[in-house]
Amino acid sequence: MPGAGSLGANTHASAPLAVRMRPRTIDELVGQQQLRAAGSPLRRLIEGDQSMSLLLWGPPGTGKTTIAAIVSQQTRRRFVEVSAVAAGVKEVRAAIDGARAELARGGQETVLFVDEVHRFTKAQQDALLPGVENRWVTLIAATTENPFFSVISPLLSRSLLLRLQSLTDDDVAEVIDQALADERGLAGSTLLDDDARHHLVRLAGGDARRALTYLEAAAGAAASNGLDAIDLATAETAVDQAAVRYDRQGDQHYDVISAFIKSIRGSDPDAALHYLARMIEAGEDPRFIARRLVVHASEDVGLADPTALQAAVAAAQAVQLIGMPEARINLAQATIHLAVAPKSNAVITAIDAAISDVRAGRIGQVPAHLRDAHYGGAKDLGHGKGYAYPHDEPFGVAEQQYLPDVLADATYYRPTALGAEAGVKDRWERVRRIVRGHGER
């Protein structure tokens, strides 16, 4: 059932720390500088008290629910929440009818907050449209999934889409420090050691709500043990997770990613998964991991398994599309795929050899028969003359020179006989003999 009221009404002393510390104004919001900037659409909506529906897209714990509460409180609107997990079309219509009746009585306007709107069916999303079109409600819908795939076009076109970014480690640390000092939070009753703070920040993974939940558990554990400060051991025990010794800016960052790539190159998926798990648990940016997989797919697998690059790129797209923690599965699949694939470094060796020659000045003129012959006067210069059109030749391969004279016999790509590249090698050797006139067709 839809719930009415203000999110600020439940911030009693026994409420969870994450609820008590929810920002009350847009200026108290941590992170999301692009949304808080002067003249931004969100600030204009709040300060100008405009009726505008919002679609908030971002990872968990980045402030979507908080923004809905801020809009409601600062514009003095009723707050009604509908959960996409539990509500159906009946509940959506009831919420909109209630908002319409409130307006008819001359009462307050209503902010209708729909969390996880991507879970709504098309029919349920359609039920929101009358309220949005007639401005009976200010709809604020939140989603962790790409709305271009999960939200119907009519609703998308009638809403202002705001993209929320994952909080940085500094943002999460600021949230923790505020909760330690603020009267609504721990009010200075508990100190936090630096090691414990780093541990909580890493575990939070850019999620402010998770950080505050962990901090509250650690503070409770410290109080139970008669401690004035939360140390690393207490934090580890409270959240039942050991601290991962991993500095994203230091040697461990480079050591672990190096071991990860070398384990894949060495065809040991178990070792590769171990280092992947270490990076995930330490809060490493999954986009960084995905980028390394994409590079590795061409550098160390190449044409020995042409599907390796597809798998790595798909994993990188999945990281952007669904985020963590679900994307860990996609990263793991790509890691295993690359680890068990046959290996070839022929691609990187080929391009580096070609670049080396270019840097050494071995460039030469483009052969005349390969030059552009489409502009006026080009044929008078001999451009294109003698060019053999490969499709007119047997097997679709013509004998002619493609490289400049200075590099006529250069060989950059040297395919291996590993995996699928064995077939490429066999065909390339036959084609090369035809192209360069070193054998029969």
PDB file of C-alpha atoms in Angstrom, residues 115-326:
ATOM      1  CA  ASP A 115      11.380   3.213  -5.901  1.00  0.00           C
ATOM      2  CA  GLU A 116      12.784   0.605  -8.297  1.00  0.00           C
ATOM      3  CA  VAL A 117      10.450   1.721 -11.080  1.00  0.00           C
ATOM      4  CA  HIS A 118      12.203  -0.707 -13.450  1.00  0.00           C
ATOM      5  CA  ARG A 119      10.382  -3.508 -11.625  1.00  0.00           C
ATOM      6  CA  PHE A 120       7.006  -2.135 -12.724  1.00  0.00           C
ATOM      7  CA  THR A 121       5.326  -3.812 -15.677  1.00  0.00           C
ATOM      8  CA  LYS A 122       4.322  -1.732 -18.706  1.00  0.00           C
ATOM      9  CA  ALA A 123       0.729  -1.637 -17.397  1.00  0.00           C
ATOM     10  CA  GLN A 124       1.882  -0.335 -14.017  1.00  0.00           C
ATOM     11  CA  GLN A 125       4.060   2.321 -15.642  1.00  0.00           C
ATOM     12  CA  ASP A 126       1.157   3.279 -17.912  1.00  0.00           C
ATOM     13  CA  ALA A 127      -0.952   3.863 -14.782  1.00  0.00           C
ATOM     14  CA  LEU A 128       1.471   6.636 -13.771  1.00  0.00           C
ATOM     15  CA  LEU A 129       0.970   8.637 -16.951  1.00  0.00           C
ATOM     16  CA  PRO A 130      -2.334  10.424 -16.146  1.00  0.00           C
ATOM     17  CA  GLY A 131      -0.930  11.753 -12.890  1.00  0.00           C
ATOM     18  CA  VAL A 132       2.221  12.985 -14.631  1.00  0.00           C
ATOM     19  CA  GLU A 133       0.465  14.475 -17.679  1.00  0.00           C
ATOM     20  CA  ASN A 134      -2.134  16.347 -15.597  1.00  0.00           C
ATOM     21  CA  ARG A 135       0.413  17.248 -12.896  1.00  0.00           C
ATOM     22  CA  TRP A 136      -1.715  15.757 -10.186  1.00  0.00           C
ATOM     23  CA  VAL A 137       1.553  14.499  -8.748  1.00  0.00           C
ATOM     24  CA  THR A 138       5.221  15.373  -8.926  1.00  0.00           C
ATOM     25  CA  LEU A 139       6.529  11.952  -9.826  1.00  0.00           C
ATOM     26  CA  ILE A 140      10.007  11.017  -8.670  1.00  0.00           C
ATOM     27  CA  ALA A 141      10.907   7.562  -9.932  1.00  0.00           C
ATOM     28  CA  ALA A 142      14.169   5.864  -8.981  1.00  0.00           C
ATOM     29  CA  THR A 143      15.962   3.089 -10.823  1.00  0.00           C
ATOM     30  CA  THR A 144      19.321   1.346 -10.671  1.00  0.00           C
ATOM     31  CA  GLU A 145      18.936   0.084 -14.248  1.00  0.00           C
ATOM     32  CA  ASN A 146      19.281   1.869 -17.556  1.00  0.00           C
ATOM     33  CA  PRO A 147      15.897   3.612 -17.987  1.00  0.00           C
ATOM     34  CA  PHE A 148      16.186   3.534 -21.770  1.00  0.00           C
ATOM     35  CA  PHE A 149      15.727  -0.226 -21.475  1.00  0.00           C
ATOM     36  CA  SER A 150      13.487  -0.471 -18.413  1.00  0.00           C
ATOM     37  CA  VAL A 151      11.135   2.547 -18.508  1.00  0.00           C
ATOM     38  CA  ILE A 152       8.413   3.051 -21.121  1.00  0.00           C
ATOM     39  CA  SER A 153       9.049   5.829 -23.635  1.00  0.00           C
ATOM     40  CA  PRO A 154       5.975   7.950 -22.743  1.00  0.00           C
ATOM     41  CA  LEU A 155       7.048   8.122 -19.110  1.00  0.00           C
ATOM     42  CA  LEU A 156      10.674   8.732 -20.044  1.00  0.00           C
ATOM     43  CA  SER A 157       9.757  11.604 -22.362  1.00  0.00           C
ATOM     44  CA  ARG A 158       7.612  13.281 -19.686  1.00  0.00           C
ATOM     45  CA  SER A 159      10.289  13.163 -16.996  1.00  0.00           C
ATOM     46  CA  LEU A 160      13.583  14.924 -16.451  1.00  0.00           C
ATOM     47  CA  LEU A 161      16.292  12.257 -16.341  1.00  0.00           C
ATOM     48  CA  LEU A 162      18.983  12.877 -13.721  1.00  0.00           C
ATOM     49  CA  ARG A 163      22.024  10.575 -13.648  1.00  0.00           C
ATOM     50  CA  LEU A 164      23.529   9.975 -10.204  1.00  0.00           C
ATOM     51  CA  GLN A 165      27.159   8.924  -9.942  1.00  0.00           C
ATOM     52  CA  SER A 166      28.672   6.473  -7.483  1.00  0.00           C
ATOM     53  CA  LEU A 167      30.030   8.249  -4.448  1.00  0.00           C
ATOM     54  CA  THR A 168      33.806   8.526  -4.246  1.00  0.00           C
ATOM     55  CA  ASP A 169      35.763   7.231  -1.267  1.00  0.00           C
ATOM     56  CA  ASP A 170      36.132  10.838  -0.099  1.00  0.00           C
ATOM     57  CA  ASP A 171      32.348  11.297  -0.312  1.00  0.00           C
ATOM     58  CA  VAL A 172      31.724   8.167   1.759  1.00  0.00           C
ATOM     59  CA  ALA A 173      34.345   9.221   4.313  1.00  0.00           C
ATOM     60  CA  GLU A 174      32.589  12.587   4.605  1.00  0.00           C
ATOM     61  CA  VAL A 175      29.267  10.831   5.233  1.00  0.00           C
ATOM     62  CA  ILE A 176      30.889   8.730   7.969  1.00  0.00           C
ATOM     63  CA  ASP A 177      32.558  11.733   9.609  1.00  0.00           C
ATOM     64  CA  GLN A 178      29.300  13.676   9.590  1.00  0.00           C
ATOM     65  CA  ALA A 179      27.495  10.779  11.279  1.00  0.00           C
ATOM     66  CA  LEU A 180      30.190  10.539  13.953  1.00  0.00           C
ATOM     67  CA  ALA A 181      29.851  14.218  14.880  1.00  0.00           C
ATOM     68  CA  ASP A 182      26.234  15.173  14.134  1.00  0.00           C
ATOM     69  CA  GLU A 183      23.649  15.328  16.934  1.00  0.00           C
ATOM     70  CA  ARG A 184      21.324  13.210  14.816  1.00  0.00           C
ATOM     71  CA  GLY A 185      24.025  10.570  14.558  1.00  0.00           C
ATOM     72  CA  LEU A 186      26.578   9.442  17.119  1.00  0.00           C
ATOM     73  CA  ALA A 187      27.068  12.975  18.462  1.00  0.00           C
ATOM     74  CA  GLY A 188      30.772  12.532  19.174  1.00  0.00           C
ATOM     75  CA  SER A 189      30.200   9.587  21.503  1.00  0.00           C
ATOM     76  CA  THR A 190      32.465   7.281  19.495  1.00  0.00           C
ATOM     77  CA  LEU A 191      35.825   7.756  17.807  1.00  0.00           C
ATOM     78  CA  LEU A 192      36.894   5.910  14.672  1.00  0.00           C
ATOM     79  CA  ASP A 193      40.473   4.756  14.013  1.00  0.00           C
ATOM     80  CA  ASP A 194      41.884   5.499  10.568  1.00  0.00           C
ATOM     81  CA  ASP A 195      42.299   1.808   9.684  1.00  0.00           C
ATOM     82  CA  ALA A 196      38.703   1.139  10.621  1.00  0.00           C
ATOM     83  CA  ARG A 197      37.533   4.144   8.601  1.00  0.00           C
ATOM     84  CA  HIS A 198      39.390   2.905   5.507  1.00  0.00           C
ATOM     85  CA  HIS A 199      37.863  -0.533   5.994  1.00  0.00           C
ATOM     86  CA  LEU A 200      34.303   0.824   6.214  1.00  0.00           C
ATOM     87  CA  VAL A 201      34.830   3.068   3.209  1.00  0.00           C
ATOM     88  CA  ARG A 202      36.082   0.163   1.085  1.00  0.00           C
ATOM     89  CA  LEU A 203      33.244  -2.104   2.134  1.00  0.00           C
ATOM     90  CA  ALA A 204      30.689   0.596   1.344  1.00  0.00           C
ATOM     91  CA  GLY A 205      31.660   0.545  -2.329  1.00  0.00           C
ATOM     92  CA  GLY A 206      30.303   4.050  -2.951  1.00  0.00           C
ATOM     93  CA  ASP A 207      27.034   3.329  -1.109  1.00  0.00           C
ATOM     94  CA  ALA A 208      26.366   5.913   1.632  1.00  0.00           C
ATOM     95  CA  ARG A 209      23.539   3.910   3.182  1.00  0.00           C
ATOM     96  CA  ARG A 210      25.719   0.819   3.464  1.00  0.00           C
ATOM     97  CA  ALA A 211      28.526   2.874   5.018  1.00  0.00           C
ATOM     98  CA  LEU A 212      26.203   4.192   7.727  1.00  0.00           C
ATOM     99  CA  THR A 213      24.750   0.739   8.366  1.00  0.00           C
ATOM    100  CA  TYR A 214      28.252  -0.653   8.877  1.00  0.00           C
ATOM    101  CA  LEU A 215      29.264   2.314  11.050  1.00  0.00           C
ATOM    102  CA  GLU A 216      26.213   1.820  13.265  1.00  0.00           C
ATOM    103  CA  ALA A 217      27.010  -1.882  13.671  1.00  0.00           C
ATOM    104  CA  ALA A 218      30.640  -1.111  14.504  1.00  0.00           C
ATOM    105  CA  ALA A 219      29.664   1.590  17.008  1.00  0.00           C
ATOM    106  CA  GLY A 220      27.300  -0.852  18.702  1.00  0.00           C
ATOM    107  CA  ALA A 221      30.030  -3.480  18.891  1.00  0.00           C
ATOM    108  CA  ALA A 222      32.468  -0.969  20.380  1.00  0.00           C
ATOM    109  CA  ALA A 223      29.943   0.095  23.008  1.00  0.00           C
ATOM    110  CA  SER A 224      29.222  -3.528  23.923  1.00  0.00           C
ATOM    111  CA  ASN A 225      32.958  -4.069  24.475  1.00  0.00           C
ATOM    112  CA  GLY A 226      33.300  -0.916  26.550  1.00  0.00           C
ATOM    113  CA  LEU A 227      35.453   0.816  23.928  1.00  0.00           C
ATOM    114  CA  ASP A 228      35.482   4.547  23.259  1.00  0.00           C
ATOM    115  CA  ALA A 229      36.802   4.078  19.738  1.00  0.00           C
ATOM    116  CA  ILE A 230      36.085   1.733  16.859  1.00  0.00           C
ATOM    117  CA  ASP A 231      39.306  -0.032  15.918  1.00  0.00           C
ATOM    118  CA  LEU A 232      39.907  -2.256  12.898  1.00  0.00           C
ATOM    119  CA  ALA A 233      39.292  -5.497  14.797  1.00  0.00           C
ATOM    120  CA  THR A 234      35.938  -4.217  16.040  1.00  0.00           C
ATOM    121  CA  ALA A 235      34.922  -3.071  12.560  1.00  0.00           C
ATOM    122  CA  GLU A 236      35.893  -6.436  11.070  1.00  0.00           C
ATOM    123  CA  THR A 237      33.903  -8.318  13.693  1.00  0.00           C
ATOM    124  CA  ALA A 238      30.866  -6.038  13.478  1.00  0.00           C
ATOM    125  CA  VAL A 239      30.382  -6.452   9.740  1.00  0.00           C
ATOM    126  CA  ASP A 240      31.715 -10.014   9.686  1.00  0.00           C
ATOM    127  CA  GLN A 241      34.238  -9.268   6.985  1.00  0.00           C
ATOM    128  CA  ALA A 242      37.998  -9.149   7.231  1.00  0.00           C
ATOM    129  CA  ALA A 243      39.783  -6.077   5.997  1.00  0.00           C
ATOM    130  CA  VAL A 244      41.477  -6.539   2.658  1.00  0.00           C
ATOM    131  CA  ARG A 245      44.957  -5.059   2.669  1.00  0.00           C
ATOM    132  CA  TYR A 246      44.678  -3.215  -0.585  1.00  0.00           C
ATOM    133  CA  ASP A 247      45.524   0.382  -1.400  1.00  0.00           C
ATOM    134  CA  ARG A 248      43.934   1.512  -4.643  1.00  0.00           C
ATOM    135  CA  GLN A 249      46.551   4.223  -4.996  1.00  0.00           C
ATOM    136  CA  GLY A 250      49.575   2.183  -3.882  1.00  0.00           C
ATOM    137  CA  ASP A 251      51.721  -0.838  -4.623  1.00  0.00           C
ATOM    138  CA  GLN A 252      49.052  -3.397  -3.730  1.00  0.00           C
ATOM    139  CA  HIS A 253      46.759  -2.007  -6.422  1.00  0.00           C
ATOM    140  CA  TYR A 254      49.399  -2.589  -9.092  1.00  0.00           C
ATOM    141  CA  ASP A 255      50.596  -5.882  -7.628  1.00  0.00           C
ATOM    142  CA  VAL A 256      47.122  -7.417  -7.559  1.00  0.00           C
ATOM    143  CA  ILE A 257      46.090  -6.283 -11.037  1.00  0.00           C
ATOM    144  CA  SER A 258      49.464  -7.519 -12.348  1.00  0.00           C
ATOM    145  CA  ALA A 259      48.939 -10.915 -10.726  1.00  0.00           C
ATOM    146  CA  PHE A 260      45.389 -10.974 -12.102  1.00  0.00           C
ATOM    147  CA  ILE A 261      46.499 -10.416 -15.710  1.00  0.00           C
ATOM    148  CA  LYS A 262      49.480 -12.761 -15.448  1.00  0.00           C
ATOM    149  CA  SER A 263      47.235 -15.504 -14.043  1.00  0.00           C
ATOM    150  CA  ILE A 264      44.909 -15.126 -17.036  1.00  0.00           C
ATOM    151  CA  ARG A 265      47.882 -15.095 -19.412  1.00  0.00           C
ATOM    152  CA  GLY A 266      49.164 -18.230 -17.666  1.00  0.00           C
ATOM    153  CA  SER A 267      45.785 -19.960 -18.177  1.00  0.00           C
ATOM    154  CA  ASP A 268      45.012 -20.387 -14.453  1.00  0.00           C
ATOM    155  CA  PRO A 269      41.371 -19.367 -13.940  1.00  0.00           C
ATOM    156  CA  ASP A 270      41.422 -20.234 -10.226  1.00  0.00           C
ATOM    157  CA  ALA A 271      44.277 -17.842  -9.506  1.00  0.00           C
ATOM    158  CA  ALA A 272      42.681 -15.194 -11.719  1.00  0.00           C
ATOM    159  CA  LEU A 273      39.381 -15.504  -9.824  1.00  0.00           C
ATOM    160  CA  HIS A 274      41.225 -15.173  -6.512  1.00  0.00           C
ATOM    161  CA  TYR A 275      42.756 -11.846  -7.539  1.00  0.00           C
ATOM    162  CA  LEU A 276      39.446 -10.727  -9.049  1.00  0.00           C
ATOM    163  CA  ALA A 277      37.743 -11.466  -5.715  1.00  0.00           C
ATOM    164  CA  ARG A 278      40.398  -9.503  -3.843  1.00  0.00           C
ATOM    165  CA  MET A 279      39.829  -6.482  -6.046  1.00  0.00           C
ATOM    166  CA  ILE A 280      36.052  -6.710  -5.772  1.00  0.00           C
ATOM    167  CA  GLU A 281      36.093  -7.067  -1.987  1.00  0.00           C
ATOM    168  CA  ALA A 282      38.530  -4.160  -1.677  1.00  0.00           C
ATOM    169  CA  GLY A 283      36.166  -1.925  -3.624  1.00  0.00           C
ATOM    170  CA  GLU A 284      38.259  -1.625  -6.783  1.00  0.00           C
ATOM    171  CA  ASP A 285      36.502   0.279  -9.569  1.00  0.00           C
ATOM    172  CA  PRO A 286      34.883  -2.482 -11.677  1.00  0.00           C
ATOM    173  CA  ARG A 287      35.325  -0.331 -14.781  1.00  0.00           C
ATOM    174  CA  PHE A 288      39.079  -0.479 -14.263  1.00  0.00           C
ATOM    175  CA  ILE A 289      38.961  -4.278 -14.073  1.00  0.00           C
ATOM    176  CA  ALA A 290      36.783  -4.426 -17.197  1.00  0.00           C
ATOM    177  CA  ARG A 291      39.174  -2.189 -19.142  1.00  0.00           C
ATOM    178  CA  ARG A 292      42.092  -4.467 -18.274  1.00  0.00           C
ATOM    179  CA  LEU A 293      40.124  -7.493 -19.504  1.00  0.00           C
ATOM    180  CA  VAL A 294      39.374  -5.762 -22.821  1.00  0.00           C
ATOM    181  CA  VAL A 295      43.070  -4.966 -23.327  1.00  0.00           C
ATOM    182  CA  HIS A 296      44.121  -8.489 -22.336  1.00  0.00           C
ATOM    183  CA  ALA A 297      41.649 -10.054 -24.777  1.00  0.00           C
ATOM    184  CA  SER A 298      43.558  -8.597 -27.725  1.00  0.00           C
ATOM    185  CA  GLU A 299      47.031  -8.509 -26.199  1.00  0.00           C
ATOM    186  CA  ASP A 300      47.307 -12.081 -24.963  1.00  0.00           C
ATOM    187  CA  VAL A 301      44.471 -14.018 -26.640  1.00  0.00           C
ATOM    188  CA  GLY A 302      43.944 -12.246 -29.939  1.00  0.00           C
ATOM    189  CA  LEU A 303      42.825 -14.375 -32.862  1.00  0.00           C
ATOM    190  CA  ALA A 304      43.576 -17.606 -31.038  1.00  0.00           C
ATOM    191  CA  ASP A 305      40.027 -17.075 -29.741  1.00  0.00           C
ATOM    192  CA  PRO A 306      38.241 -14.269 -31.640  1.00  0.00           C
ATOM    193  CA  THR A 307      35.323 -14.425 -29.178  1.00  0.00           C
ATOM    194  CA  ALA A 308      37.548 -13.347 -26.259  1.00  0.00           C
ATOM    195  CA  LEU A 309      37.338  -9.666 -27.171  1.00  0.00           C
ATOM    196  CA  GLN A 310      33.567  -9.959 -27.561  1.00  0.00           C
ATOM    197  CA  ALA A 311      33.316 -11.486 -24.079  1.00  0.00           C
ATOM    198  CA  ALA A 312      35.493  -8.782 -22.525  1.00  0.00           C
ATOM    199  CA  VAL A 313      33.620  -5.923 -24.201  1.00  0.00           C
ATOM    200  CA  ALA A 314      30.293  -7.474 -23.193  1.00  0.00           C
ATOM    201  CA  ALA A 315      31.487  -7.643 -19.575  1.00  0.00           C
ATOM    202  CA  ALA A 316      32.547  -3.986 -19.723  1.00  0.00           C
ATOM    203  CA  GLN A 317      29.121  -3.026 -21.069  1.00  0.00           C
ATOM    204  CA  ALA A 318      27.438  -5.092 -18.349  1.00  0.00           C
ATOM    205  CA  VAL A 319      29.411  -3.208 -15.682  1.00  0.00           C
ATOM    206  CA  GLN A 320      28.053   0.072 -17.067  1.00  0.00           C
ATOM    207  CA  LEU A 321      24.532  -1.287 -17.509  1.00  0.00           C
ATOM    208  CA  ILE A 322      23.841  -3.069 -14.222  1.00  0.00           C
ATOM    209  CA  GLY A 323      26.677  -2.086 -11.876  1.00  0.00           C
ATOM    210  CA  MET A 324      27.894  -3.927  -8.820  1.00  0.00           C
ATOM    211  CA  PRO A 325      27.394  -6.285  -7.110  1.00  0.00           C
ATOM    212  CA  GLU A 326      25.668  -8.156  -9.969  1.00  0.00           C
TER     213      GLU A 326
END
